[in-house]
PDB file of C-alpha atoms and ligand atoms in Angstrom:
ATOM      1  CA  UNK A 122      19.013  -1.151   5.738  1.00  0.00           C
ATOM      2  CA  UNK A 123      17.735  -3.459   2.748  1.00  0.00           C
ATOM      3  CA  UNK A 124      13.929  -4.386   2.144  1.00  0.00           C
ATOM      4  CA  UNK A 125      13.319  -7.766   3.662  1.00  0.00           C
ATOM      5  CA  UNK A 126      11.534  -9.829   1.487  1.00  0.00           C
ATOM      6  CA  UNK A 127      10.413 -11.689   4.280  1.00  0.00           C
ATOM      7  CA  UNK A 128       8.515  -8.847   6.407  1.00  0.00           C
ATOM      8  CA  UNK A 129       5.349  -9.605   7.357  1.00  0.00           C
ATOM      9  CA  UNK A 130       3.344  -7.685   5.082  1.00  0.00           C
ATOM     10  CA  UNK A 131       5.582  -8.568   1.939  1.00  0.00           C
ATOM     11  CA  UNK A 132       4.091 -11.696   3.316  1.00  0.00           C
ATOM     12  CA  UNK A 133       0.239 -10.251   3.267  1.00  0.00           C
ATOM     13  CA  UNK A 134       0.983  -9.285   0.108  1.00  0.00           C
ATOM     14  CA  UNK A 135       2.371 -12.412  -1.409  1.00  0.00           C
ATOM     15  CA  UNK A 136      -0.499 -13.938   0.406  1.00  0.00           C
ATOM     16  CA  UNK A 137       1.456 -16.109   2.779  1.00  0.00           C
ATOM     17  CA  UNK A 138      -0.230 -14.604   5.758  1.00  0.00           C
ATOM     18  CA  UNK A 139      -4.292 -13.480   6.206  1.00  0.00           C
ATOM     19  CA  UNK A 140      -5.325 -10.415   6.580  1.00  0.00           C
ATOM     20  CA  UNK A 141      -8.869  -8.306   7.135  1.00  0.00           C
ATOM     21  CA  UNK A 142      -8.912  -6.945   3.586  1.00  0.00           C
ATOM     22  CA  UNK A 143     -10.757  -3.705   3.555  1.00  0.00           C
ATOM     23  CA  UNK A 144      -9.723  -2.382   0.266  1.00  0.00           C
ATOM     24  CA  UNK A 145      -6.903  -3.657  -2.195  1.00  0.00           C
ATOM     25  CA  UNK A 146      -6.107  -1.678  -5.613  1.00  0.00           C
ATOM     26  CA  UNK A 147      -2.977  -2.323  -8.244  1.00  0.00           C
ATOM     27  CA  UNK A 148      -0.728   0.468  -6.035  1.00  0.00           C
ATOM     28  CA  UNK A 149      -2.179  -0.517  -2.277  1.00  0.00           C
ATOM     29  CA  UNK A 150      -3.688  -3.067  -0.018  1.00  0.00           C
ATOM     30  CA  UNK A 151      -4.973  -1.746   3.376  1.00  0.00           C
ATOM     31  CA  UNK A 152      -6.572  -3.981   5.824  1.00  0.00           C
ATOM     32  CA  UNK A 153      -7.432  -4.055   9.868  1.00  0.00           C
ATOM     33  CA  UNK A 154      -4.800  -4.112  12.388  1.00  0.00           C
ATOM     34  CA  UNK A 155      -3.930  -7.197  14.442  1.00  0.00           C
ATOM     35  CA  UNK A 156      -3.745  -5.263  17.277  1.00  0.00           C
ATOM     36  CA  UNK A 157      -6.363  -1.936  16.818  1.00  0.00           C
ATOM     37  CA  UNK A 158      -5.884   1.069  18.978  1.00  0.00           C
ATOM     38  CA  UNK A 159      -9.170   2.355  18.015  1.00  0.00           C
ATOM     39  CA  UNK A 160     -12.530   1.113  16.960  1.00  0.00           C
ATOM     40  CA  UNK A 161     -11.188   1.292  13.113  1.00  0.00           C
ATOM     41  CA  UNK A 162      -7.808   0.806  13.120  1.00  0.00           C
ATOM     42  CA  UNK A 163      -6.453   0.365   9.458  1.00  0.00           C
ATOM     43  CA  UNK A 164      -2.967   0.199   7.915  1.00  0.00           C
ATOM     44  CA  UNK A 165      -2.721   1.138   3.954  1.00  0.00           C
ATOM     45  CA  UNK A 166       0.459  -0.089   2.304  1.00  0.00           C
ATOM     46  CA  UNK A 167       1.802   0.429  -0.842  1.00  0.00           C
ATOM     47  CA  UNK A 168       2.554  -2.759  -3.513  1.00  0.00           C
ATOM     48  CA  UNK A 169       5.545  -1.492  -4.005  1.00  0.00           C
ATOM     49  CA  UNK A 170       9.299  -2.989  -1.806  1.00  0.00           C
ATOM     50  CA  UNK A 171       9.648   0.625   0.162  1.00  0.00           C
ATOM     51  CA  UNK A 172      11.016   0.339   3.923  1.00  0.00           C
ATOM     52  CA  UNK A 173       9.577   3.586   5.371  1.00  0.00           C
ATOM     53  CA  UNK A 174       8.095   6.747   4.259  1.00  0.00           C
ATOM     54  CA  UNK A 175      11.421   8.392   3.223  1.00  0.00           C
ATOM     55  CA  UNK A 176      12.574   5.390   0.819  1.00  0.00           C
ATOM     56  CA  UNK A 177       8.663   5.496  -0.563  1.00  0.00           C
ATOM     57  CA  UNK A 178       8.939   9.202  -1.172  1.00  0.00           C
ATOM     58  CA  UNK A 179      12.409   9.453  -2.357  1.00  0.00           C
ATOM     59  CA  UNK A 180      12.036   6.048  -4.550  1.00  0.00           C
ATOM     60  CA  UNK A 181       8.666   5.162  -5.889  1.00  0.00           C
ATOM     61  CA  UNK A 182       7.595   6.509  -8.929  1.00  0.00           C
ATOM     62  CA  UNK A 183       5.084   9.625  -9.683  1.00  0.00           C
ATOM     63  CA  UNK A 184       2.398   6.942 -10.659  1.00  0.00           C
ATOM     64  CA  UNK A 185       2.962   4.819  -7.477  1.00  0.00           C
ATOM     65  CA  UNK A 186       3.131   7.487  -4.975  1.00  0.00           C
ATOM     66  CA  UNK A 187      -0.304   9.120  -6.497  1.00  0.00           C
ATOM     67  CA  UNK A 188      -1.698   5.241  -6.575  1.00  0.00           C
ATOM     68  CA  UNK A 189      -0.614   5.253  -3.096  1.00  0.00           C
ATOM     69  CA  UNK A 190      -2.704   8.306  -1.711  1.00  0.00           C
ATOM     70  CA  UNK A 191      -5.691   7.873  -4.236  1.00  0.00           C
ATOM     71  CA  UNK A 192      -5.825   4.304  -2.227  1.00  0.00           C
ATOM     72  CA  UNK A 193      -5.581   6.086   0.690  1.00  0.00           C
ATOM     73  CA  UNK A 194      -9.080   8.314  -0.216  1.00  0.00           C
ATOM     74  CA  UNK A 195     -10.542   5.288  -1.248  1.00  0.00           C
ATOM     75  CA  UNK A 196     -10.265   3.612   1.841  1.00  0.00           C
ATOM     76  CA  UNK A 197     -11.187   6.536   3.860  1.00  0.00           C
ATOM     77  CA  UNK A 198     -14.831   6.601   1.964  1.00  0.00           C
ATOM     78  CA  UNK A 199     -14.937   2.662   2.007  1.00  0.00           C
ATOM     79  CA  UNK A 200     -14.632   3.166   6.058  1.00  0.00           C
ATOM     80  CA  UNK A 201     -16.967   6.522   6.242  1.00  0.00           C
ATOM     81  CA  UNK A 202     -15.010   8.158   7.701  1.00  0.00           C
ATOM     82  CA  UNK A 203     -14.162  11.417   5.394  1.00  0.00           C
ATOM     83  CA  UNK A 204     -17.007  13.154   7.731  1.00  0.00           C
ATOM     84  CA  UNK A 205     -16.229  11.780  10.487  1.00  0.00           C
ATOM     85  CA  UNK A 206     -12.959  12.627  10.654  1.00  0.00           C
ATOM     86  CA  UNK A 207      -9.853  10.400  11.406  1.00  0.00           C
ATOM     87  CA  UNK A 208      -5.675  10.749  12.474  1.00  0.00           C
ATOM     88  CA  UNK A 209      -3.299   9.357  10.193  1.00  0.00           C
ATOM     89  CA  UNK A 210       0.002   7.783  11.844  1.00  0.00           C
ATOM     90  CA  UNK A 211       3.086   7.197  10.364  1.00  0.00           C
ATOM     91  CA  UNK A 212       6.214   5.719  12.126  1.00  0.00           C
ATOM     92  CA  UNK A 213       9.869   6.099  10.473  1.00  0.00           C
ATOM     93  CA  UNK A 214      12.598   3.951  12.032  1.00  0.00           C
ATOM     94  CA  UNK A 215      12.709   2.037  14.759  1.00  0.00           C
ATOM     95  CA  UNK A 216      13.476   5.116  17.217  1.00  0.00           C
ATOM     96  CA  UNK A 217      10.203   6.334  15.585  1.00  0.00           C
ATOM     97  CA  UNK A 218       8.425   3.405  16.366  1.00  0.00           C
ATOM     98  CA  UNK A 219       8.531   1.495  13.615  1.00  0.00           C
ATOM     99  CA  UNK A 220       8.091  -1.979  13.822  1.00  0.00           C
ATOM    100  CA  UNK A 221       7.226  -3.714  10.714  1.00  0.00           C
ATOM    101  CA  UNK A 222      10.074  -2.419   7.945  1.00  0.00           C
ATOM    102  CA  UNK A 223       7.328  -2.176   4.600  1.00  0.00           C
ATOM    103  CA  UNK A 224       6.103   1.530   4.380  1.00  0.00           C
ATOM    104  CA  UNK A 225       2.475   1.762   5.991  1.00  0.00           C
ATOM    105  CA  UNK A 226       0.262   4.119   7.492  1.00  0.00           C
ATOM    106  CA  UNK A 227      -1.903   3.915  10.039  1.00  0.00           C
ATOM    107  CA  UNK A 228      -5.615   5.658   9.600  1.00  0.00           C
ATOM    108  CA  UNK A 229      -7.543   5.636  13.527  1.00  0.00           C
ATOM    109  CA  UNK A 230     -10.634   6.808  14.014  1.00  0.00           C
ATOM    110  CA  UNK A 231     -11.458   9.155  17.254  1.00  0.00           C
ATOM    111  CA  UNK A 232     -12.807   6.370  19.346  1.00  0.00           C
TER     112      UNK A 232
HETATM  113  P1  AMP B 477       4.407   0.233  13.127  1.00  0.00           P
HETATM  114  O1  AMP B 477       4.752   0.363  14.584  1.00  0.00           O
HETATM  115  O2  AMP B 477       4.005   1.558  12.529  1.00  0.00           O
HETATM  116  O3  AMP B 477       5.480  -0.473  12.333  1.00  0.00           O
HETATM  117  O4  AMP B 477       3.090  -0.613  13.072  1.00  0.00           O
HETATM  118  C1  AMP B 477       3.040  -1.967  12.776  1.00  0.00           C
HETATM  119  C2  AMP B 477       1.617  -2.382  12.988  1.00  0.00           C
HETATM  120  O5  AMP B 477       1.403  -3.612  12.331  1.00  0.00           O
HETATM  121  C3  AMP B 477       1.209  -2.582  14.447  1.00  0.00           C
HETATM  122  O6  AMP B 477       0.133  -1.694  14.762  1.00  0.00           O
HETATM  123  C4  AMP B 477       0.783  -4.059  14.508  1.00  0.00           C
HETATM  124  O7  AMP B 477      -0.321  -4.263  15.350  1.00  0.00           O
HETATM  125  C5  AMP B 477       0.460  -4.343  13.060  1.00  0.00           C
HETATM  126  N1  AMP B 477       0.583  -5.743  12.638  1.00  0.00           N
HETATM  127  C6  AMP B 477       1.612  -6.590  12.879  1.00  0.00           C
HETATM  128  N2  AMP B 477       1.379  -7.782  12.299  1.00  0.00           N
HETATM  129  C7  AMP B 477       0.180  -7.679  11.667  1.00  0.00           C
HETATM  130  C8  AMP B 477      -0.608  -8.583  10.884  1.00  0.00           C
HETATM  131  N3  AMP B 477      -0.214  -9.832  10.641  1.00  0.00           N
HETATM  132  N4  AMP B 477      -1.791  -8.135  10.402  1.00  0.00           N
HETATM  133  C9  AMP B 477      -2.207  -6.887  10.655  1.00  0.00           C
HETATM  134  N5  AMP B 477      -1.503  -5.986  11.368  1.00  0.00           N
HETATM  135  C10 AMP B 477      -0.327  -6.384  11.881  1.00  0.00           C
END
């Protein structure tokens, strides 16, 4: 599978479509969910044109994939949650259920 230029959060990205910014750094933007499964229900995703978490791990660079998870802390303080505590979901492929092809994760809080 190619990266579609045209997913929806290429689009976010581009700024073609709105999103609930929460946080947005040069490696990562994260922002709400559409459709939350939980009272906070954010999705970080890199900058970068990765399909899933393998191509992001196997293909984006040192600098990009520490970007990536600093942005990931960053958002976690920006929500409060780092006492709290939280689950982190990631889906790979569509038999994992993946829907939306641009690498993402998905950070729920217990409620
Ligand atoms: P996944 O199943 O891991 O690919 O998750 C895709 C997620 O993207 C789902 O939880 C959707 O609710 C969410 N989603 C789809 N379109 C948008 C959008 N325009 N803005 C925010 N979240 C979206």
């Amino acid at each position: 599978m190619n990266y579609d230029n045209e997913n929806i959060f290429a689009k976010i990205i581009k700024g073609e479509i709105p999103s609930e910014k929460i946080l947005e750094t040069d490696f990562i933007l994260a922002f709400n969910d559409i459709s939350p499964k939980a009272k906070i229900h954010v999705l970080v995703i890199p900058k970068g044109k990765y399909i899933d978490i393998y191509d992001f791990n196997k293909n984006a660079s040192r600098e990009e994939i520490l970007g990536f998870w600093e942005g990931v802390n960053e958002t976690i303080q920006k929500l409060k949650l780092e006492e709290l505590g939280f689950q982190i979901k990631i889906h790979k492929g569509e038999s994992g259920g993946q829907e939306v092809f641009h690498f993402h994760i998905h950070i729920l809080s217990n409620d």
